[in-house]
Amino acid sequence: MRVNRILLSVALVVVALVLQVSVLARLHLPGAVPDLLLLTVLGLALVYGHTGGALVGFGAGLLADLAPPADHAAGRYALVLCVIGYLAGLAKPENGRLRSATGPMVVVVAAAVGTTLLYAGVGALVGDTAARHVGLPNLLFTAALYDLLLAPFVVPGIMALARRAENDPLADTNSAAQSPDIASGRLSGGTGLRIGRQRGGLRVKTARARAARAGRIKGVKRL
């Protein structure tokens, strides 16, 4: 990944994790907790693609596994967000621009459901049955609902920041500086052609005038 991608991703992931732990987790909403970290990974994955999404998801998940008050095995959420980031990156548009908001919203709902299922599945493999006691259907519904309500305020902003970081100001400056030179070259080239044509026309007219004068002089001499 590029340096600007790494710096932006780290900053956004840290801010999202701090807000999620210090604010969203203390709201005590019924069911799941709004996953701001997941939405950040989705926004970056929709711009960086599947490879960047997987790397960002793994780093964000690992940071969430190590940050307090995490009470699960380290690497569990990293695995989940790595898979989700990779799959979300596959939905990246070819031109980098989204034509409508329907696509990202579908990705958010699918990611919320997929994250909950994967997290519960990995937990079942390591012996964590907390999802069964809370109720998996309730977790799926509330996770999808909270993330869907929060997504319009988070995902577009994350994508806009990622796109702006992708633009190289030096390249834009060079292209802007070269465009007047090219335009002036075309204008000068066109002026040169016109001048060349005008010079050729003047030469033809001069030759014709000389021939006419020579004919008149010859006619006078004959007389």
PDB file of C-alpha atoms in Angstrom:
ATOM      1  CA  MET A   1       0.000   0.000   0.000  1.00  0.00           C
ATOM      2  CA  ARG A   2       1.066   3.596  -0.570  1.00  0.00           C
ATOM      3  CA  VAL A   3       2.241   5.776   2.261  1.00  0.00           C
ATOM      4  CA  ASN A   4      -0.754   8.105   2.008  1.00  0.00           C
ATOM      5  CA  ARG A   5      -3.089   5.108   2.125  1.00  0.00           C
ATOM      6  CA  ILE A   6      -1.387   3.729   5.223  1.00  0.00           C
ATOM      7  CA  LEU A   7      -1.408   7.048   7.068  1.00  0.00           C
ATOM      8  CA  LEU A   8      -5.042   7.770   6.234  1.00  0.00           C
ATOM      9  CA  SER A   9      -6.165   4.232   7.088  1.00  0.00           C
ATOM     10  CA  VAL A  10      -4.377   4.222  10.441  1.00  0.00           C
ATOM     11  CA  ALA A  11      -5.796   7.624  11.385  1.00  0.00           C
ATOM     12  CA  LEU A  12      -9.373   6.702  10.423  1.00  0.00           C
ATOM     13  CA  VAL A  13      -9.222   3.296  12.099  1.00  0.00           C
ATOM     14  CA  VAL A  14      -7.875   4.733  15.360  1.00  0.00           C
ATOM     15  CA  VAL A  15     -10.523   7.473  15.443  1.00  0.00           C
ATOM     16  CA  ALA A  16     -13.304   4.981  14.644  1.00  0.00           C
ATOM     17  CA  LEU A  17     -12.129   2.571  17.352  1.00  0.00           C
ATOM     18  CA  VAL A  18     -11.903   5.315  19.979  1.00  0.00           C
ATOM     19  CA  LEU A  19     -15.390   6.587  19.155  1.00  0.00           C
ATOM     20  CA  GLN A  20     -16.831   3.094  19.151  1.00  0.00           C
ATOM     21  CA  VAL A  21     -15.339   2.140  22.521  1.00  0.00           C
ATOM     22  CA  SER A  22     -15.854   5.459  24.303  1.00  0.00           C
ATOM     23  CA  VAL A  23     -19.188   6.559  22.831  1.00  0.00           C
ATOM     24  CA  LEU A  24     -21.168   3.920  20.942  1.00  0.00           C
ATOM     25  CA  ALA A  25     -20.455   1.073  23.359  1.00  0.00           C
ATOM     26  CA  ARG A  26     -21.751   3.177  26.272  1.00  0.00           C
ATOM     27  CA  LEU A  27     -25.128   3.883  24.691  1.00  0.00           C
ATOM     28  CA  HIS A  28     -26.359   0.465  25.894  1.00  0.00           C
ATOM     29  CA  LEU A  29     -28.587  -0.044  22.882  1.00  0.00           C
ATOM     30  CA  PRO A  30     -30.593  -3.269  22.722  1.00  0.00           C
ATOM     31  CA  GLY A  31     -28.879  -6.049  20.835  1.00  0.00           C
ATOM     32  CA  ALA A  32     -25.673  -5.311  18.979  1.00  0.00           C
ATOM     33  CA  VAL A  33     -23.410  -2.251  19.149  1.00  0.00           C
ATOM     34  CA  PRO A  34     -23.130   0.009  16.066  1.00  0.00           C
ATOM     35  CA  ASP A  35     -19.900  -1.051  14.409  1.00  0.00           C
ATOM     36  CA  LEU A  36     -18.177   2.165  13.355  1.00  0.00           C
ATOM     37  CA  LEU A  37     -14.946   0.266  12.756  1.00  0.00           C
ATOM     38  CA  LEU A  38     -16.675  -2.000  10.239  1.00  0.00           C
ATOM     39  CA  LEU A  39     -18.107   0.974   8.360  1.00  0.00           C
ATOM     40  CA  THR A  40     -14.645   2.549   8.173  1.00  0.00           C
ATOM     41  CA  VAL A  41     -13.205  -0.643   6.699  1.00  0.00           C
ATOM     42  CA  LEU A  42     -16.052  -0.812   4.177  1.00  0.00           C
ATOM     43  CA  GLY A  43     -15.556   2.800   3.068  1.00  0.00           C
ATOM     44  CA  LEU A  44     -11.830   2.247   2.514  1.00  0.00           C
ATOM     45  CA  ALA A  45     -12.352  -1.105   0.794  1.00  0.00           C
ATOM     46  CA  LEU A  46     -14.777   0.421  -1.716  1.00  0.00           C
ATOM     47  CA  VAL A  47     -11.980   2.788  -2.800  1.00  0.00           C
ATOM     48  CA  TYR A  48      -8.822   0.670  -2.354  1.00  0.00           C
ATOM     49  CA  GLY A  49     -10.203  -2.604  -3.722  1.00  0.00           C
ATOM     50  CA  HIS A  50     -10.049  -6.151  -2.372  1.00  0.00           C
ATOM     51  CA  THR A  51      -6.328  -6.222  -1.536  1.00  0.00           C
ATOM     52  CA  GLY A  52      -6.360  -2.892   0.281  1.00  0.00           C
ATOM     53  CA  GLY A  53      -9.644  -3.796   1.951  1.00  0.00           C
ATOM     54  CA  ALA A  54      -8.215  -7.059   3.279  1.00  0.00           C
ATOM     55  CA  LEU A  55      -5.115  -5.333   4.657  1.00  0.00           C
ATOM     56  CA  VAL A  56      -7.099  -2.535   6.269  1.00  0.00           C
ATOM     57  CA  GLY A  57      -9.601  -5.003   7.686  1.00  0.00           C
ATOM     58  CA  PHE A  58      -6.891  -7.194   9.194  1.00  0.00           C
ATOM     59  CA  GLY A  59      -5.122  -4.220  10.796  1.00  0.00           C
ATOM     60  CA  ALA A  60      -8.348  -2.726  12.132  1.00  0.00           C
ATOM     61  CA  GLY A  61      -9.520  -6.061  13.512  1.00  0.00           C
ATOM     62  CA  LEU A  62      -6.190  -6.773  15.161  1.00  0.00           C
ATOM     63  CA  LEU A  63      -6.230  -3.350  16.797  1.00  0.00           C
ATOM     64  CA  ALA A  64      -9.744  -4.014  18.077  1.00  0.00           C
ATOM     65  CA  ASP A  65      -8.630  -7.422  19.408  1.00  0.00           C
ATOM     66  CA  LEU A  66      -5.810  -5.856  21.423  1.00  0.00           C
ATOM     67  CA  ALA A  67      -7.575  -2.697  22.581  1.00  0.00           C
ATOM     68  CA  PRO A  68      -9.399  -2.836  25.926  1.00  0.00           C
ATOM     69  CA  PRO A  69     -12.009  -3.873  26.924  1.00  0.00           C
ATOM     70  CA  ALA A  70     -11.645  -6.775  24.438  1.00  0.00           C
ATOM     71  CA  ASP A  71     -12.639 -10.061  26.063  1.00  0.00           C
ATOM     72  CA  HIS A  72     -12.032 -12.470  23.174  1.00  0.00           C
ATOM     73  CA  ALA A  73      -9.045 -14.231  21.667  1.00  0.00           C
ATOM     74  CA  ALA A  74      -6.611 -12.025  19.759  1.00  0.00           C
ATOM     75  CA  GLY A  75      -6.947 -12.409  16.001  1.00  0.00           C
ATOM     76  CA  ARG A  76     -10.615 -13.342  16.034  1.00  0.00           C
ATOM     77  CA  TYR A  77     -11.972 -10.009  14.852  1.00  0.00           C
ATOM     78  CA  ALA A  78      -8.921  -9.495  12.636  1.00  0.00           C
ATOM     79  CA  LEU A  79      -9.830 -12.628  10.687  1.00  0.00           C
ATOM     80  CA  VAL A  80     -13.447 -11.529  10.365  1.00  0.00           C
ATOM     81  CA  LEU A  81     -12.676  -7.997   9.152  1.00  0.00           C
ATOM     82  CA  CYS A  82      -9.978  -9.279   6.806  1.00  0.00           C
ATOM     83  CA  VAL A  83     -12.522 -11.484   5.031  1.00  0.00           C
ATOM     84  CA  ILE A  84     -15.191  -8.760   5.035  1.00  0.00           C
ATOM     85  CA  GLY A  85     -12.738  -6.149   3.730  1.00  0.00           C
ATOM     86  CA  TYR A  86     -11.675  -8.442   0.904  1.00  0.00           C
ATOM     87  CA  LEU A  87     -15.247  -9.209  -0.130  1.00  0.00           C
ATOM     88  CA  ALA A  88     -16.306  -5.553   0.116  1.00  0.00           C
ATOM     89  CA  GLY A  89     -13.345  -4.556  -2.044  1.00  0.00           C
ATOM     90  CA  LEU A  90     -14.672  -6.771  -4.827  1.00  0.00           C
ATOM     91  CA  ALA A  91     -17.648  -4.403  -5.079  1.00  0.00           C
ATOM     92  CA  LYS A  92     -15.358  -1.470  -5.936  1.00  0.00           C
ATOM     93  CA  PRO A  93     -16.594   0.218  -9.138  1.00  0.00           C
ATOM     94  CA  GLU A  94     -14.238   0.189 -12.108  1.00  0.00           C
ATOM     95  CA  ASN A  95     -14.142   3.969 -12.500  1.00  0.00           C
ATOM     96  CA  GLY A  96     -13.932   4.542  -8.748  1.00  0.00           C
ATOM     97  CA  ARG A  97     -17.259   6.420  -8.722  1.00  0.00           C
ATOM     98  CA  LEU A  98     -20.528   5.069  -7.363  1.00  0.00           C
ATOM     99  CA  ARG A  99     -23.565   5.825  -9.513  1.00  0.00           C
ATOM    100  CA  SER A 100     -26.075   5.423  -6.679  1.00  0.00           C
ATOM    101  CA  ALA A 101     -26.249   4.840  -2.934  1.00  0.00           C
ATOM    102  CA  THR A 102     -27.992   1.490  -3.338  1.00  0.00           C
ATOM    103  CA  GLY A 103     -24.780  -0.468  -3.858  1.00  0.00           C
ATOM    104  CA  PRO A 104     -23.003   0.739  -0.691  1.00  0.00           C
ATOM    105  CA  MET A 105     -26.120   0.212   1.415  1.00  0.00           C
ATOM    106  CA  VAL A 106     -26.412  -3.368   0.186  1.00  0.00           C
ATOM    107  CA  VAL A 107     -22.736  -3.878   0.985  1.00  0.00           C
ATOM    108  CA  VAL A 108     -23.268  -2.463   4.489  1.00  0.00           C
ATOM    109  CA  VAL A 109     -26.199  -4.774   5.264  1.00  0.00           C
ATOM    110  CA  ALA A 110     -24.397  -7.816   3.874  1.00  0.00           C
ATOM    111  CA  ALA A 111     -21.244  -6.917   5.789  1.00  0.00           C
ATOM    112  CA  ALA A 112     -23.127  -6.399   9.061  1.00  0.00           C
ATOM    113  CA  VAL A 113     -24.833  -9.769   8.755  1.00  0.00           C
ATOM    114  CA  GLY A 114     -21.672 -11.492   7.532  1.00  0.00           C
ATOM    115  CA  THR A 115     -19.544 -10.012  10.322  1.00  0.00           C
ATOM    116  CA  THR A 116     -21.982 -11.182  12.992  1.00  0.00           C
ATOM    117  CA  LEU A 117     -22.205 -14.676  11.505  1.00  0.00           C
ATOM    118  CA  LEU A 118     -18.440 -15.030  11.052  1.00  0.00           C
ATOM    119  CA  TYR A 119     -17.713 -13.715  14.523  1.00  0.00           C
ATOM    120  CA  ALA A 120     -20.225 -16.108  16.054  1.00  0.00           C
ATOM    121  CA  GLY A 121     -18.904 -18.991  13.922  1.00  0.00           C
ATOM    122  CA  VAL A 122     -15.282 -18.400  14.906  1.00  0.00           C
ATOM    123  CA  GLY A 123     -16.415 -18.049  18.513  1.00  0.00           C
ATOM    124  CA  ALA A 124     -18.185 -21.410  18.324  1.00  0.00           C
ATOM    125  CA  LEU A 125     -14.967 -22.996  17.055  1.00  0.00           C
ATOM    126  CA  VAL A 126     -12.975 -21.678  20.029  1.00  0.00           C
ATOM    127  CA  GLY A 127     -15.713 -22.448  22.555  1.00  0.00           C
ATOM    128  CA  ASP A 128     -17.282 -18.990  22.924  1.00  0.00           C
ATOM    129  CA  THR A 129     -21.074 -19.398  23.136  1.00  0.00           C
ATOM    130  CA  ALA A 130     -21.973 -15.820  24.111  1.00  0.00           C
ATOM    131  CA  ALA A 131     -23.913 -15.299  20.874  1.00  0.00           C
ATOM    132  CA  ARG A 132     -26.227 -18.178  21.723  1.00  0.00           C
ATOM    133  CA  HIS A 133     -27.170 -16.662  25.073  1.00  0.00           C
ATOM    134  CA  VAL A 134     -27.833 -13.220  23.602  1.00  0.00           C
ATOM    135  CA  GLY A 135     -29.762 -14.578  20.628  1.00  0.00           C
ATOM    136  CA  LEU A 136     -28.225 -14.713  17.160  1.00  0.00           C
ATOM    137  CA  PRO A 137     -31.356 -13.533  15.248  1.00  0.00           C
ATOM    138  CA  ASN A 138     -31.613 -10.466  17.488  1.00  0.00           C
ATOM    139  CA  LEU A 139     -27.909  -9.693  16.950  1.00  0.00           C
ATOM    140  CA  LEU A 140     -28.251 -10.012  13.187  1.00  0.00           C
ATOM    141  CA  PHE A 141     -31.265  -7.715  13.009  1.00  0.00           C
ATOM    142  CA  THR A 142     -29.928  -5.021  15.326  1.00  0.00           C
ATOM    143  CA  ALA A 143     -26.430  -5.078  13.780  1.00  0.00           C
ATOM    144  CA  ALA A 144     -27.835  -4.621  10.277  1.00  0.00           C
ATOM    145  CA  LEU A 145     -30.245  -1.905  11.473  1.00  0.00           C
ATOM    146  CA  TYR A 146     -27.703   0.139  13.432  1.00  0.00           C
ATOM    147  CA  ASP A 147     -25.038  -0.065  10.750  1.00  0.00           C
ATOM    148  CA  LEU A 148     -27.518   0.832   8.031  1.00  0.00           C
ATOM    149  CA  LEU A 149     -28.655   3.908   9.952  1.00  0.00           C
ATOM    150  CA  LEU A 150     -25.086   4.990  10.654  1.00  0.00           C
ATOM    151  CA  ALA A 151     -23.692   4.234   7.178  1.00  0.00           C
ATOM    152  CA  PRO A 152     -24.968   7.362   5.324  1.00  0.00           C
ATOM    153  CA  PHE A 153     -23.073   9.561   7.792  1.00  0.00           C
ATOM    154  CA  VAL A 154     -19.830   7.562   7.705  1.00  0.00           C
ATOM    155  CA  VAL A 155     -19.229   5.646   4.460  1.00  0.00           C
ATOM    156  CA  PRO A 156     -19.533   8.565   1.972  1.00  0.00           C
ATOM    157  CA  GLY A 157     -17.169  10.706   4.052  1.00  0.00           C
ATOM    158  CA  ILE A 158     -14.623   7.897   4.357  1.00  0.00           C
ATOM    159  CA  MET A 159     -14.741   7.287   0.610  1.00  0.00           C
ATOM    160  CA  ALA A 160     -14.347  11.008  -0.146  1.00  0.00           C
ATOM    161  CA  LEU A 161     -11.271  11.243   2.092  1.00  0.00           C
ATOM    162  CA  ALA A 162      -9.773   8.117   0.524  1.00  0.00           C
ATOM    163  CA  ARG A 163     -10.325   9.441  -3.011  1.00  0.00           C
ATOM    164  CA  ARG A 164      -8.792  12.797  -2.117  1.00  0.00           C
ATOM    165  CA  ALA A 165      -5.744  11.060  -0.659  1.00  0.00           C
ATOM    166  CA  GLU A 166      -5.400   9.048  -3.874  1.00  0.00           C
ATOM    167  CA  ASN A 167      -4.995  12.214  -5.980  1.00  0.00           C
ATOM    168  CA  ASP A 168      -1.393  13.332  -6.490  1.00  0.00           C
ATOM    169  CA  PRO A 169      -1.174  17.153  -6.337  1.00  0.00           C
ATOM    170  CA  LEU A 170       2.205  17.145  -8.096  1.00  0.00           C
ATOM    171  CA  ALA A 171       0.764  15.211 -11.024  1.00  0.00           C
ATOM    172  CA  ASP A 172      -2.177  17.606 -11.233  1.00  0.00           C
ATOM    173  CA  THR A 173       0.180  20.588 -11.189  1.00  0.00           C
ATOM    174  CA  ASN A 174       2.386  19.121 -13.903  1.00  0.00           C
ATOM    175  CA  SER A 175      -0.560  18.287 -16.128  1.00  0.00           C
ATOM    176  CA  ALA A 176      -1.997  21.763 -15.632  1.00  0.00           C
ATOM    177  CA  ALA A 177       1.361  23.322 -16.425  1.00  0.00           C
ATOM    178  CA  GLN A 178       1.810  21.213 -19.550  1.00  0.00           C
ATOM    179  CA  SER A 179      -1.623  21.926 -20.978  1.00  0.00           C
ATOM    180  CA  PRO A 180      -0.943  25.637 -21.741  1.00  0.00           C
ATOM    181  CA  ASP A 181       2.362  24.691 -23.361  1.00  0.00           C
ATOM    182  CA  ILE A 182       0.657  22.155 -25.581  1.00  0.00           C
ATOM    183  CA  ALA A 183      -2.071  24.614 -26.451  1.00  0.00           C
ATOM    184  CA  SER A 184       0.436  27.350 -27.206  1.00  0.00           C
ATOM    185  CA  GLY A 185       2.419  24.896 -29.341  1.00  0.00           C
ATOM    186  CA  ARG A 186      -0.663  24.084 -31.338  1.00  0.00           C
ATOM    187  CA  LEU A 187      -1.471  27.757 -31.788  1.00  0.00           C
ATOM    188  CA  SER A 188       2.062  28.592 -32.829  1.00  0.00           C
ATOM    189  CA  GLY A 189       2.087  25.637 -35.201  1.00  0.00           C
ATOM    190  CA  GLY A 190      -1.158  26.787 -36.726  1.00  0.00           C
ATOM    191  CA  THR A 191       0.153  30.347 -37.051  1.00  0.00           C
ATOM    192  CA  GLY A 192       3.274  29.060 -38.753  1.00  0.00           C
ATOM    193  CA  LEU A 193       1.202  27.241 -41.317  1.00  0.00           C
ATOM    194  CA  ARG A 194      -0.809  30.333 -42.005  1.00  0.00           C
ATOM    195  CA  ILE A 195       2.305  32.482 -42.339  1.00  0.00           C
ATOM    196  CA  GLY A 196       3.840  29.904 -44.670  1.00  0.00           C
ATOM    197  CA  ARG A 197       0.757  29.952 -46.833  1.00  0.00           C
ATOM    198  CA  GLN A 198       0.692  33.743 -46.878  1.00  0.00           C
ATOM    199  CA  ARG A 199       4.359  33.872 -47.876  1.00  0.00           C
ATOM    200  CA  GLY A 200       3.765  31.377 -50.676  1.00  0.00           C
ATOM    201  CA  GLY A 201       0.851  33.436 -51.944  1.00  0.00           C
ATOM    202  CA  LEU A 202       2.926  36.601 -51.906  1.00  0.00           C
ATOM    203  CA  ARG A 203       5.659  34.881 -53.877  1.00  0.00           C
ATOM    204  CA  VAL A 204       3.190  33.710 -56.511  1.00  0.00           C
ATOM    205  CA  LYS A 205       1.698  37.189 -56.807  1.00  0.00           C
ATOM    206  CA  THR A 206       5.164  38.752 -57.097  1.00  0.00           C
ATOM    207  CA  ALA A 207       6.162  36.285 -59.815  1.00  0.00           C
ATOM    208  CA  ARG A 208       2.970  37.009 -61.731  1.00  0.00           C
ATOM    209  CA  ALA A 209       3.523  40.763 -61.439  1.00  0.00           C
ATOM    210  CA  ARG A 210       7.064  40.433 -62.726  1.00  0.00           C
ATOM    211  CA  ALA A 211       5.912  38.329 -65.657  1.00  0.00           C
ATOM    212  CA  ALA A 212       3.258  40.894 -66.508  1.00  0.00           C
ATOM    213  CA  ARG A 213       5.779  43.742 -66.358  1.00  0.00           C
ATOM    214  CA  ALA A 214       8.202  41.777 -68.526  1.00  0.00           C
ATOM    215  CA  GLY A 215       5.447  41.209 -71.091  1.00  0.00           C
ATOM    216  CA  ARG A 216       4.552  44.891 -71.147  1.00  0.00           C
ATOM    217  CA  ILE A 217       8.187  45.916 -71.582  1.00  0.00           C
ATOM    218  CA  LYS A 218       8.599  43.466 -74.467  1.00  0.00           C
ATOM    219  CA  GLY A 219       5.441  44.827 -76.128  1.00  0.00           C
ATOM    220  CA  VAL A 220       6.724  48.376 -75.837  1.00  0.00           C
ATOM    221  CA  LYS A 221      10.078  47.490 -77.299  1.00  0.00           C
ATOM    222  CA  ARG A 222       8.413  45.783 -80.285  1.00  0.00           C
ATOM    223  CA  LEU A 223       6.389  48.834 -80.970  1.00  0.00           C
TER     224      LEU A 223
END
